[in-house]
Coordinates of C-alpha atoms in Angstrom, one line a residue:
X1 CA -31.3 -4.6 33.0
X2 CA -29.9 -7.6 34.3
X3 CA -26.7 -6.4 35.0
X4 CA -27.4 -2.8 36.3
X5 CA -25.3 -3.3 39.2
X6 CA -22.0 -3.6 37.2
X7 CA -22.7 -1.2 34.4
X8 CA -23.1 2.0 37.7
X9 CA -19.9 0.3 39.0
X10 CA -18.4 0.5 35.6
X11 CA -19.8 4.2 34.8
X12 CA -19.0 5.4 37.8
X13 CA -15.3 4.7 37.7
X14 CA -15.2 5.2 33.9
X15 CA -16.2 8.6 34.6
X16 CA -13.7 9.3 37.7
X17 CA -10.8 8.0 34.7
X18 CA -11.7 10.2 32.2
X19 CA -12.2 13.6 34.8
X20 CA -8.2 14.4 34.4
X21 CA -7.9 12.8 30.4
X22 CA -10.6 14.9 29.5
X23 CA -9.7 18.1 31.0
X24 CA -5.8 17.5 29.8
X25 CA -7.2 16.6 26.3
X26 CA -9.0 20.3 26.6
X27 CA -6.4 21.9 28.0
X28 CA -3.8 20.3 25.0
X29 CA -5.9 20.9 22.1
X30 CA -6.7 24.8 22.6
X31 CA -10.0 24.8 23.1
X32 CA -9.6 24.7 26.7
X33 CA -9.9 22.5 29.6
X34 CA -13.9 22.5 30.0
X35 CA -14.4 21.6 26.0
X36 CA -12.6 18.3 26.9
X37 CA -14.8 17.8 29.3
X38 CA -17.9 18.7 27.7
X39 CA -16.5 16.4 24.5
X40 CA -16.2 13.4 27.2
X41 CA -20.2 14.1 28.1
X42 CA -21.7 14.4 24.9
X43 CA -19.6 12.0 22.5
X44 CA -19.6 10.2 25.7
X45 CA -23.2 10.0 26.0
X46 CA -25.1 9.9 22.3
X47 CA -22.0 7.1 21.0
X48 CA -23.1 5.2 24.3
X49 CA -26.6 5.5 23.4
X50 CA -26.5 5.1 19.6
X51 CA -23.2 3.1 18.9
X52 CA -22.9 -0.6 18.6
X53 CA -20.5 -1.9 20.9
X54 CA -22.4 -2.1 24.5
X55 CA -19.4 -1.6 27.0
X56 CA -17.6 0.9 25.2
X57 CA -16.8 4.3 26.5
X58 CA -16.4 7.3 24.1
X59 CA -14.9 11.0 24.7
X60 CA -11.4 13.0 23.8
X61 CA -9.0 10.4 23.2
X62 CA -5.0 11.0 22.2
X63 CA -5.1 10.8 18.2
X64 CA -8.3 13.0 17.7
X65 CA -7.1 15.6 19.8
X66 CA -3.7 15.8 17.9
X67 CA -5.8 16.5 14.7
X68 CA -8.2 19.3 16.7
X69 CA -5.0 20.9 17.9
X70 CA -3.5 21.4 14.7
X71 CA -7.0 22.3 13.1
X72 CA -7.8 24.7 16.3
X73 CA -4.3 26.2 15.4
X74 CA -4.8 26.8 12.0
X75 CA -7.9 28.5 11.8
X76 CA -7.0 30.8 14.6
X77 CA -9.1 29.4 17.2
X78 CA -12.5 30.8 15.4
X79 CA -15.5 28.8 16.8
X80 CA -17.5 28.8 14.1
X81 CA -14.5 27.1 11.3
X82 CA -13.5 24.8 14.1
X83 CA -16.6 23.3 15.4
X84 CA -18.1 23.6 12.1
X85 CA -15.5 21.0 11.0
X86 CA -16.2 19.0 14.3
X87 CA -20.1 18.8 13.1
X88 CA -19.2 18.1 9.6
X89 CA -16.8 14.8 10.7
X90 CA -19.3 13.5 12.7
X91 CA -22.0 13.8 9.3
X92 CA -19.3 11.8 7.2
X93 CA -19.1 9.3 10.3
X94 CA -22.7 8.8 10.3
X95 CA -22.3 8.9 6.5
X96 CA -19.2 6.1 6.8
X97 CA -22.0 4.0 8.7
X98 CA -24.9 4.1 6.5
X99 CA -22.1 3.3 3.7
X100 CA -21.4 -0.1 5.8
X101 CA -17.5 1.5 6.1
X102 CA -17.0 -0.9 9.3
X103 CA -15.9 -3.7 7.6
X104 CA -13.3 -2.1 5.7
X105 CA -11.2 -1.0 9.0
X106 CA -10.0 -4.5 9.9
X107 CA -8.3 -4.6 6.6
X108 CA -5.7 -2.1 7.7
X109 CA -2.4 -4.4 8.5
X110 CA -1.1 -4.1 11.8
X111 CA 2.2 -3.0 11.4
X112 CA 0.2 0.5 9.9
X113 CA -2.1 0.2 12.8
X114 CA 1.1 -0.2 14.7
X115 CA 3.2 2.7 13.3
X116 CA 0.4 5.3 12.7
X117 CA -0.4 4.3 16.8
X118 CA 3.5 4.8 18.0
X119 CA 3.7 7.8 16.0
X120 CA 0.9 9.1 17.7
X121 CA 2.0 8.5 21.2
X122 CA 5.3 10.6 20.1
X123 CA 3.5 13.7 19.0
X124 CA 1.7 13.7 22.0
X125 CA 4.4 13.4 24.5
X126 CA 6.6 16.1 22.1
X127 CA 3.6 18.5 22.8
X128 CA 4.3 18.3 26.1
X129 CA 7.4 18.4 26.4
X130 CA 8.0 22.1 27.0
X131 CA 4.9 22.3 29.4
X132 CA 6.9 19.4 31.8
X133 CA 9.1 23.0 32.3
X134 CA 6.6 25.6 32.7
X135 CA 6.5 27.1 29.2
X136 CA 4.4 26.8 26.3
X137 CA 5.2 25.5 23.1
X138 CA 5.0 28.0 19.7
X139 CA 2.5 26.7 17.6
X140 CA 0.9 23.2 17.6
X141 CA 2.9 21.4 15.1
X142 CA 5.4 18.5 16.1
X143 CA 8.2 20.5 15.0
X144 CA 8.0 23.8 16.9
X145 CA 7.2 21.6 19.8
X146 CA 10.3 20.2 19.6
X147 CA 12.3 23.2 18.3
X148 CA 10.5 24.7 21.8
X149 CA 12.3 22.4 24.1
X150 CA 16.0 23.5 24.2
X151 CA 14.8 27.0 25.3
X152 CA 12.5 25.5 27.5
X153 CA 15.4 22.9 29.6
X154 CA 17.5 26.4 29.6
X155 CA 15.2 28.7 31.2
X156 CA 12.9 26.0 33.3
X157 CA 10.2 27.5 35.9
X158 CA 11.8 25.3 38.7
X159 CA 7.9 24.6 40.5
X160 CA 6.9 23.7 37.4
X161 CA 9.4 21.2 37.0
X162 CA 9.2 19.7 40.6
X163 CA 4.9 19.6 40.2
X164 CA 5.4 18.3 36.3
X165 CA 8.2 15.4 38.2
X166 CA 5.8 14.6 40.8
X167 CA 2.7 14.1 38.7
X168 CA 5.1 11.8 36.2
X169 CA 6.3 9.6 39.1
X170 CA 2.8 9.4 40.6
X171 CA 1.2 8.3 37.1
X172 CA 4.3 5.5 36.0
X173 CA 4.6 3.9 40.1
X174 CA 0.9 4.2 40.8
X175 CA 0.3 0.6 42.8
X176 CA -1.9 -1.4 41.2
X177 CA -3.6 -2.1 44.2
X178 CA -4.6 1.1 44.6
X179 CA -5.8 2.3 41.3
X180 CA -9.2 0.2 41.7
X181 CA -10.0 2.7 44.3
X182 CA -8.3 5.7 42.7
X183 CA -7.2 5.7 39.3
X184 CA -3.1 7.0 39.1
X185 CA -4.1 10.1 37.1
X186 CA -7.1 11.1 39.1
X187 CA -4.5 10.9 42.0
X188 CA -1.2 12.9 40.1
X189 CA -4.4 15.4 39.3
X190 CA -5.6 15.9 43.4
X191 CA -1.6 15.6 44.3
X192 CA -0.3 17.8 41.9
X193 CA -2.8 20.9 42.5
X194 CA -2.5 20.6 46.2
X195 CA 1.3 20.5 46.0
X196 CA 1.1 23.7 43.6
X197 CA -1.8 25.7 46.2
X198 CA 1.1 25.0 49.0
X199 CA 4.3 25.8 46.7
X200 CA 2.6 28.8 44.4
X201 CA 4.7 29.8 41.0
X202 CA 3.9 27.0 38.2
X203 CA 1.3 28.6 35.2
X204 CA -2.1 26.9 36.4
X205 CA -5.3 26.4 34.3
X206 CA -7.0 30.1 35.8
X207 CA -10.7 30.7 35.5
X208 CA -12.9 28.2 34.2
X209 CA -16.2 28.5 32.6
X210 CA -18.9 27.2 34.3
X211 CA -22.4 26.1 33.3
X212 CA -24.1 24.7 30.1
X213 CA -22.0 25.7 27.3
X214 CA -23.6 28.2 24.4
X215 CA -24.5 26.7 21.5
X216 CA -22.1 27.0 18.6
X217 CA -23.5 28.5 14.9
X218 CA -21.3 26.8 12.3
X219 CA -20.0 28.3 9.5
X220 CA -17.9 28.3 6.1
X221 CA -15.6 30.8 4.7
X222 CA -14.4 30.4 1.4
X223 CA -10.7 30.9 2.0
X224 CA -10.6 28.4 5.1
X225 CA -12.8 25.9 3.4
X226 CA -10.4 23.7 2.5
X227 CA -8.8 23.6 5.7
X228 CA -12.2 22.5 7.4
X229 CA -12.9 19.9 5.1
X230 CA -9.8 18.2 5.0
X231 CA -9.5 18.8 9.0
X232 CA -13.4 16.5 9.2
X233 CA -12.0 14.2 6.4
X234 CA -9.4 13.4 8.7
X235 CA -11.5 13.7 12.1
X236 CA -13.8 11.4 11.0
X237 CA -11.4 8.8 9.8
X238 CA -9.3 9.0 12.9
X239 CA -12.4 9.0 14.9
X240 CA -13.9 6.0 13.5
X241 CA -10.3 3.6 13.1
X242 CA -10.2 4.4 16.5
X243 CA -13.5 3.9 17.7
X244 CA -13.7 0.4 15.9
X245 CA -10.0 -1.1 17.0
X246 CA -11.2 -0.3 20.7
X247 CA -14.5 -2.1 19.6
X248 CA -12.6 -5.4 19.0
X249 CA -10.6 -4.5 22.2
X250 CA -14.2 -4.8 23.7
X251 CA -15.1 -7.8 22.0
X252 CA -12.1 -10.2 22.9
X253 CA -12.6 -9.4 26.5
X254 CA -16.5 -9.5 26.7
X255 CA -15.9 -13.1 23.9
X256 CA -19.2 -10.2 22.1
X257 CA -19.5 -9.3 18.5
X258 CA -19.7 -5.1 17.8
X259 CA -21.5 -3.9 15.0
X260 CA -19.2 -1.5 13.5
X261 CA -21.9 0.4 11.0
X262 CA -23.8 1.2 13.8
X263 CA -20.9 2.1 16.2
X264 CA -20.0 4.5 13.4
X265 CA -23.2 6.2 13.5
X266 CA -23.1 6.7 17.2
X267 CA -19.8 8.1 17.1
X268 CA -20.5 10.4 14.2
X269 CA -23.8 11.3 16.1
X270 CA -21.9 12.5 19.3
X271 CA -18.8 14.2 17.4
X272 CA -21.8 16.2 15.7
X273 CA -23.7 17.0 18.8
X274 CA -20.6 18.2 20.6
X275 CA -19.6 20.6 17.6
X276 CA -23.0 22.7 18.3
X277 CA -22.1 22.8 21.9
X278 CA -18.0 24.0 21.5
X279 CA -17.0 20.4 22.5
X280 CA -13.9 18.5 21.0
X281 CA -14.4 15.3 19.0
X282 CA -14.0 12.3 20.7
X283 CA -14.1 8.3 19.6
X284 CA -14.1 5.2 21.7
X285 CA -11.2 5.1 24.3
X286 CA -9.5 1.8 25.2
X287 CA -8.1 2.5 28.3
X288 CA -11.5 3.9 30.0
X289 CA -13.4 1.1 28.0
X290 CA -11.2 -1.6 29.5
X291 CA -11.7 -0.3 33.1
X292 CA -15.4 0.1 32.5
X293 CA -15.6 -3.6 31.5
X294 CA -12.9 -5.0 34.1
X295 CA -15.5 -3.0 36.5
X296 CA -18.5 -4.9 35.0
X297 CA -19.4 -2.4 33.0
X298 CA -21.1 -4.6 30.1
X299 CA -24.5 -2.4 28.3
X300 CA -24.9 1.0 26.8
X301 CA -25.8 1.8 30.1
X302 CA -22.2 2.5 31.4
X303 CA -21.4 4.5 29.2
X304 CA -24.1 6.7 29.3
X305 CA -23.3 7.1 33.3
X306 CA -20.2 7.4 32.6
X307 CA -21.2 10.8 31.1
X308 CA -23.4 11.8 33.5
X309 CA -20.9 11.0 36.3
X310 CA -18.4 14.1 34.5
X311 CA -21.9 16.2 34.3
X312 CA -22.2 16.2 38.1
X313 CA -18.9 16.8 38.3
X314 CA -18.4 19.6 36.1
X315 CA -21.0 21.8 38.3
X316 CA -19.1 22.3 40.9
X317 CA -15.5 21.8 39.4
X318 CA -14.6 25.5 38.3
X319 CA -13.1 26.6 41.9
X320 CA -11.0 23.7 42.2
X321 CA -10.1 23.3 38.2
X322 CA -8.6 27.0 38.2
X323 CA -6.3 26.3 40.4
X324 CA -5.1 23.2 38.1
X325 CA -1.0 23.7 37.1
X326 CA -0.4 23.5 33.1
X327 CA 2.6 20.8 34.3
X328 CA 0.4 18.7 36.2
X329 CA -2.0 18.0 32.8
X330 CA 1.3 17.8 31.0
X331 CA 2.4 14.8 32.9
X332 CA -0.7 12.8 32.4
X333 CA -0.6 13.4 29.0
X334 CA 2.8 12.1 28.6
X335 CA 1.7 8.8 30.1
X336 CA -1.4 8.8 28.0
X337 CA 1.3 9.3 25.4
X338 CA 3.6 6.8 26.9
X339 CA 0.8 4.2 26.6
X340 CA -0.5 5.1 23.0
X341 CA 3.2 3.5 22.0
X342 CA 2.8 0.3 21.0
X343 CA 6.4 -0.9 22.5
X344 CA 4.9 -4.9 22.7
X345 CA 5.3 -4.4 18.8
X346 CA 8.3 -2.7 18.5
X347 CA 10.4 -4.9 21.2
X348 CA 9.7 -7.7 18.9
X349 CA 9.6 -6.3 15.5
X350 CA 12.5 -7.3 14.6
X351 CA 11.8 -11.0 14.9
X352 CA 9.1 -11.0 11.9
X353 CA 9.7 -10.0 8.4
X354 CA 11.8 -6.7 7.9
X355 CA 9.3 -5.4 5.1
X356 CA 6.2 -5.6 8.4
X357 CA 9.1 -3.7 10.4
X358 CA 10.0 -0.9 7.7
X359 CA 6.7 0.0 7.1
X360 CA 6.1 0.4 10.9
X361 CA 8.8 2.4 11.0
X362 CA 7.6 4.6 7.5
X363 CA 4.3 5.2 9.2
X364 CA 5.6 6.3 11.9
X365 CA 8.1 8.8 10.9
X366 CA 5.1 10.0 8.6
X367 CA 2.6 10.1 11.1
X368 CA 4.9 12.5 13.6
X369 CA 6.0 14.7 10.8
X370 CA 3.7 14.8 7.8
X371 CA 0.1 13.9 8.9
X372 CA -1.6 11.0 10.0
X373 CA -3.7 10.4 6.5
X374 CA -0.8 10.4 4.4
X375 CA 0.7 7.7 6.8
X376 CA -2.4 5.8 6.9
X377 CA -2.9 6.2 3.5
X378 CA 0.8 4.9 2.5
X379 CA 1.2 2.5 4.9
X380 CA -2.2 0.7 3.3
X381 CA -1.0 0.9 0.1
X382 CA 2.8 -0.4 0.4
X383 CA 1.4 -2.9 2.3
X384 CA -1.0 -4.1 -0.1
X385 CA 1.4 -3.5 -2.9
X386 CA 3.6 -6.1 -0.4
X387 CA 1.0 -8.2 0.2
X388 CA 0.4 -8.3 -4.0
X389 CA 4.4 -8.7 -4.6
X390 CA 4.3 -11.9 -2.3
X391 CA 1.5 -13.9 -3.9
X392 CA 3.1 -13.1 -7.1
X393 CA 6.5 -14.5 -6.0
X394 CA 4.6 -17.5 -4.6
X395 CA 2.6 -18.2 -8.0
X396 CA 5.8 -17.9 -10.1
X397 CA 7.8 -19.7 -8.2
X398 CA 4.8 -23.0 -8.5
X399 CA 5.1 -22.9 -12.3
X400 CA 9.2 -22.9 -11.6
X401 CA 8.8 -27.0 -10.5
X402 CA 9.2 -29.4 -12.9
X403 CA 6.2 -31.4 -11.1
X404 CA 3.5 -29.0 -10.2
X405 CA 1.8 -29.5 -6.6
X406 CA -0.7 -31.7 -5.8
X407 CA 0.4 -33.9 -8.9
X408 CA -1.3 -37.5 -8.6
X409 CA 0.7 -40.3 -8.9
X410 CA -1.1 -41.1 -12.8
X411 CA -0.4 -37.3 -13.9
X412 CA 3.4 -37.8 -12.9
X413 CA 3.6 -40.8 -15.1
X414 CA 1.7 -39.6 -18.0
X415 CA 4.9 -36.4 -17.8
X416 CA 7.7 -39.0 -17.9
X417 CA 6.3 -41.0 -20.6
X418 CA 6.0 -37.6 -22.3
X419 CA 10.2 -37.2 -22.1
X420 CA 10.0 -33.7 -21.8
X421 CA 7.6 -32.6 -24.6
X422 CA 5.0 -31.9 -22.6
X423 CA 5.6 -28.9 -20.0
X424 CA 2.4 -28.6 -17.6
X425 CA 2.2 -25.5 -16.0
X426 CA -0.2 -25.2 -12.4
X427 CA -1.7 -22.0 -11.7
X428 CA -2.3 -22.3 -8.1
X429 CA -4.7 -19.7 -7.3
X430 CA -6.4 -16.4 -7.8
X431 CA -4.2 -14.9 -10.8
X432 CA -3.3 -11.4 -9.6
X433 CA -1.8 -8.3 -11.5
X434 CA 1.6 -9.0 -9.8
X435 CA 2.1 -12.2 -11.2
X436 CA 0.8 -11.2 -14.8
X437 CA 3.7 -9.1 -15.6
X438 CA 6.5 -11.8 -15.3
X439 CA 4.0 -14.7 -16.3
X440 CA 4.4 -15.1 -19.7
X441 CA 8.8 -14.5 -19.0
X442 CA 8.6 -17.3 -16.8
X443 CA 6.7 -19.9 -19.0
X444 CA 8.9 -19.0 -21.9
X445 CA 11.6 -19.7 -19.7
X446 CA 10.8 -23.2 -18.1
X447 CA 10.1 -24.5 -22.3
X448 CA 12.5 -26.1 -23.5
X449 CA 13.0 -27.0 -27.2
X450 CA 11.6 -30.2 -27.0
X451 CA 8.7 -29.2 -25.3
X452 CA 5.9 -30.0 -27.7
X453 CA 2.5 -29.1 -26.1
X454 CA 2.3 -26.8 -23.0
X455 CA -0.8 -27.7 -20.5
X456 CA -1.7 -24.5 -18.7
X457 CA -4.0 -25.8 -16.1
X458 CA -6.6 -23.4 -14.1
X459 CA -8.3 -26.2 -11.6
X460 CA -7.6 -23.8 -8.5
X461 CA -7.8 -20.2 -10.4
X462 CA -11.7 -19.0 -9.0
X463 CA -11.0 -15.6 -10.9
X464 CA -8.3 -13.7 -12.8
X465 CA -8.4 -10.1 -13.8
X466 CA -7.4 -8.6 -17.4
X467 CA -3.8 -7.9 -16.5
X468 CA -3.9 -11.9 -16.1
X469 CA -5.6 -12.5 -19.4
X470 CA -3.1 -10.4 -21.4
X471 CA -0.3 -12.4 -19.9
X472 CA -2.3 -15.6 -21.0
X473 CA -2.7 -13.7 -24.5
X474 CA 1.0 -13.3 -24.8
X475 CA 2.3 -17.3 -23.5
X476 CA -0.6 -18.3 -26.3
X477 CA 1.3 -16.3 -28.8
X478 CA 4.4 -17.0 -28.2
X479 CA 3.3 -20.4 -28.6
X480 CA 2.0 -20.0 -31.9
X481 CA 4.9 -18.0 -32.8
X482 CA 6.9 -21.4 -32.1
X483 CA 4.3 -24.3 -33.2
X484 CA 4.0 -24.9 -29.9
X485 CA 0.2 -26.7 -28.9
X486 CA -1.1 -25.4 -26.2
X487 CA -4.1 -26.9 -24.1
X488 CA -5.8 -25.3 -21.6
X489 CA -7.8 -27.3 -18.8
X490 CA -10.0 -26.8 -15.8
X491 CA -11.5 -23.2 -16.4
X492 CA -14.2 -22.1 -14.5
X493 CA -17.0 -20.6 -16.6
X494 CA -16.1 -16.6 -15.2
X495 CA -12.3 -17.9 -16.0
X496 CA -13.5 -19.6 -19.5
X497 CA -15.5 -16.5 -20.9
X498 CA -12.6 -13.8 -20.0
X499 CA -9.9 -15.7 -21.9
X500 CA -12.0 -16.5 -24.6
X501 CA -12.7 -12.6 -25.0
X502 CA -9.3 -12.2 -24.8
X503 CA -6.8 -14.3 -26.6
X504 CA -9.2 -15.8 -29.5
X505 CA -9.2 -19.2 -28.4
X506 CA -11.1 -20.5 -30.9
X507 CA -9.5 -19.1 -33.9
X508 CA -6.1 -21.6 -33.6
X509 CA -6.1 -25.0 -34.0
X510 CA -3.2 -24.7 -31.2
X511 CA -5.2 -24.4 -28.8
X512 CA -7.7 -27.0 -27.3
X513 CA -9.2 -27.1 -24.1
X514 CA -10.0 -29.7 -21.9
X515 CA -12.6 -30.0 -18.5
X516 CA -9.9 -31.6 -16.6
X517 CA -6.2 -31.6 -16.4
X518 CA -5.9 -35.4 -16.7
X519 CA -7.6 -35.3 -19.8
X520 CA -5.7 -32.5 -21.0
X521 CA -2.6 -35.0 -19.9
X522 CA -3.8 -38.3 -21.4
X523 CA -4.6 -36.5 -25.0
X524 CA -0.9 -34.7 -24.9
X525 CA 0.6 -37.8 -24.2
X526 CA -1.2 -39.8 -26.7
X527 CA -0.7 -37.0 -29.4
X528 CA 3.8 -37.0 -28.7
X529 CA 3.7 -40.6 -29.0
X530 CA 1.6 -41.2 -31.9
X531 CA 3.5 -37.5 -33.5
X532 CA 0.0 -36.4 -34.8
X533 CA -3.1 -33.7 -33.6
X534 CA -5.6 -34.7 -30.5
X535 CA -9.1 -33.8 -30.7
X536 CA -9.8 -32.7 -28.0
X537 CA -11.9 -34.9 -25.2
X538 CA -15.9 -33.9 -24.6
X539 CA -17.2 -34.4 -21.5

């Protein structure tokens, strides 16, 4: 309770922030203007109260509500299959969490992270596009959004335009100064209505509900089931990437530590609670969690006032709300959209590698016009499949070097004595499934004909997997295959039993192996020079 003071502060001009996101959220995804709003109180509230990061703030936020539209669209706007997908994503959320699912999210690289972001930010702003000109886009797809627009510029409602104008210059100029006290959107919101009440023509919101909202009974039809599951598969995913990269957000600027499973659970708990009630999902929202913190906003506490700052509100907002114009949502939602694009990232992208800068650009294309799992879900693995390819390269190009690294100054002398008969090979590090197929093609290559003895050292290998014990199967072979000797030095007991199970080791008198690689050195240079068999040294 120490800091009470701040987290109010914080709350309290959280919850002015979110009043126009959340209604354009509601407004954008179907459901309506007062689900958004409802979705901002109770995920709002119970991820506050449940979650593990203490100054975040949960409700709508851009990438959930792209996902609700197109699942609100698809089943027709039926209550029961929508929300009853809502409730069922924020079960596998609270499921994610018990599973301890947190600590896989910060594996996802950042130029997927990136890419699936960007791509984002375009759907959004392409949803609006047509609004910005007083009509309404056909369907809720990125496509017909887009194929909407040319009708749209050619037949524009000319208020709507001049209110959709002034809300966009109001929310990119907004002084800095100013938005301490009133937050640019809440101010395009207040602007934009009054101008429409005194210049009347552009499509506004119209009658809002009122009051608590009914409770939702959720249910499953057999020929939509499929949709719903996939449509919470994806929800719940979404919501919880999101919800955890605004938790590190939270952490570098409060120098605190989250805990992920539990944020999870909160999250999943509010997404659940909100279903029953006709609310859209929600997850944890940078841009209202940075204000609450830069308004020292710092417990659970802020968030939960947060919420109940937009509960006050929402009693006595339906005669004002009505009179709301569709353009004037439209325009904050573009600069929500604006700012979901991660353009730090893609003004430099083309300074790093252009493998981080394609797959940016392959997630993003995918996220805008397949959906955002299959971009998540390919962007992880061709990045990982990347990652793989360049350790591989990097281990085959260390057995390439006629001196491996990290030789000592007795191991180099012990190889020039041997005058090229003995070849030792270095595997620096975890063997991986990349390497193993050009492994055995690269040691055949680097032996010569006078190589005599080949010293395949595993002093920094912790593990390997099979694909790495074939390829060590098939270099012992072709060994025997050419009376080679081969000795085999510093293997770990994990690393010992595997290649032993494998490649017979002890049924050739061509192979030895040796606790160190200087003794595996020492007893191949002794065995060249005196042109007979080594026992091999016991420790």
């Amino acid at each position: 309770m120490s800091n009470i003071k701040g987290d109010v502060f914080g709350g309290l001009t959280a919850g002015i922030v979110a009043l126009p996101l959340a209604l354009a959220f509601g407004e954008a995804s179907g459901a309506g203007p007062i689900a958004g709003l409802w979705g901002a109180i109770f995920v709002g509230f119970f991820a506050a109260l449940f979650g593990g990061t203490g100054s975040q703030v949960s409700g709508p936020t851009g990438p959930m509500v792209v996902v609700f539209a197109g699942l609100y669209a698809a089943l027709g706007g039926n209550p029961s299959l929508v929300f009853a997908a809502v409730i069922l994503a924020g079960f596998m959320q609270i499921l994610l969490g018990i599973t301890r699912f947190g600590q896989y999210v910060k594996l996802v690289p950042y130029p997927v992270i990136s890419g699936f972001m960007s791509g984002i930010g375009v759907i959004i702003i392409a949803l609006q596009l047509a609004r910005l000109f007083g009509h309404e886009p056909d369907g809720g797809g990125t496509i017909p959004a887009f194929t909407a627009v040319p009708e749209a510029v050619m037949n524009p409602n000319l208020i709507a335009v001049a209110i959709a104008a002034l809300t966009l210059v109001i929310v990119f100029t907004w002084p800095k100064r100013l938005a301490s006290f009133i937050p640019g959107p809440l101010a395009a919101l207040f602007i934009g209505t009054l101008a429409s009440v005194f210049l009347p023509g552009a499509p506004i919101l119209g009658d809002i509900p009122t009051g608590f909202p009914s409770f939702v009974v959720p249910t499953v039809e057999l020929d939509s089931a499929l949709v719903v599951i996939e449509a919470a598969f994806i929800l719940a995913v979404l919501g919880s990437i999101d919800s955890l990269l605004t938790s590190l957000v939270a952490d570098n600027m409060t120098r605190t530590r989250h805990q992920s499973n539990r944020e999870l659970i909160g999250q999943g708990i509010g997404n659940s609670i909100a279903g029953f009630f006709g609310a859209i999902p929600g997850a944890g929202a940078t841009m209202r969690t940075v204000i609450n913190i830069r308004s020292g906003g710092s417990t659970r506490i802020s968030g939960m006032i947060h919420a109940l700052v937009l509960l006050a509100i929402i009693v006595s907002l339906g005669p004002f709300a009505s009179q709301i114009p569709h353009a004037v949502l439209a325009g904050i939602l573009v600069k929500v959209g604006y700012d979901t694009l991660d353009l730090s990232y893609l003004k430099r992208a083309h300074k790093g590698p252009r493998w981080d800068l394609a797959l940016m650009a392959l997630v993003l294309f995918l996220t805008v016009f397949v959906d955002l799992i299959t971009a998540v879900a390919v962007g992880v693995i061709l990045a990982a499949l990347g990652f793989v390819k360049t350790l591989a390269d990097d281990q085959l190009a260390a057995l390439l070097q006629r001196l491996p690294r990290h030789s000592s100054e007795e191991e180099v002398e012990l190889l020039e004595q041997s005058d090229g008969k003995v070849m030792l090979f270095d595997f620096g590090g975890p063997l991986s499934f990349g390497a193993a197929a050009d492994l055995g093609h690269h040691v055949r290559g680097q032996t010569g004909h006078g190589a005599e003895i080949l010293i395949l050292d595993f002093s920094r290998v912790p593990f390997l997997d099979v694909s790495a014990a074939t390829a060590v199967e098939t270099i012992l072979e072709d060994a025997e295959d050419s009376k080679k000797t081969v000795f085999l030095s510093g293997m770990n007991e994990k690393v010992s039993n595997l290649i032993n199970k494998f490649c017979n080791c002890d049924n050739t008198d061509l192979v030895k192996q040796y606790e160190t690689r200087i003794d595996a050195l020492k007893s191949a240079t002794q065995l060249v020079s005196a042109d007979h068999k080594a026992e091999p040294i016991t420790a």
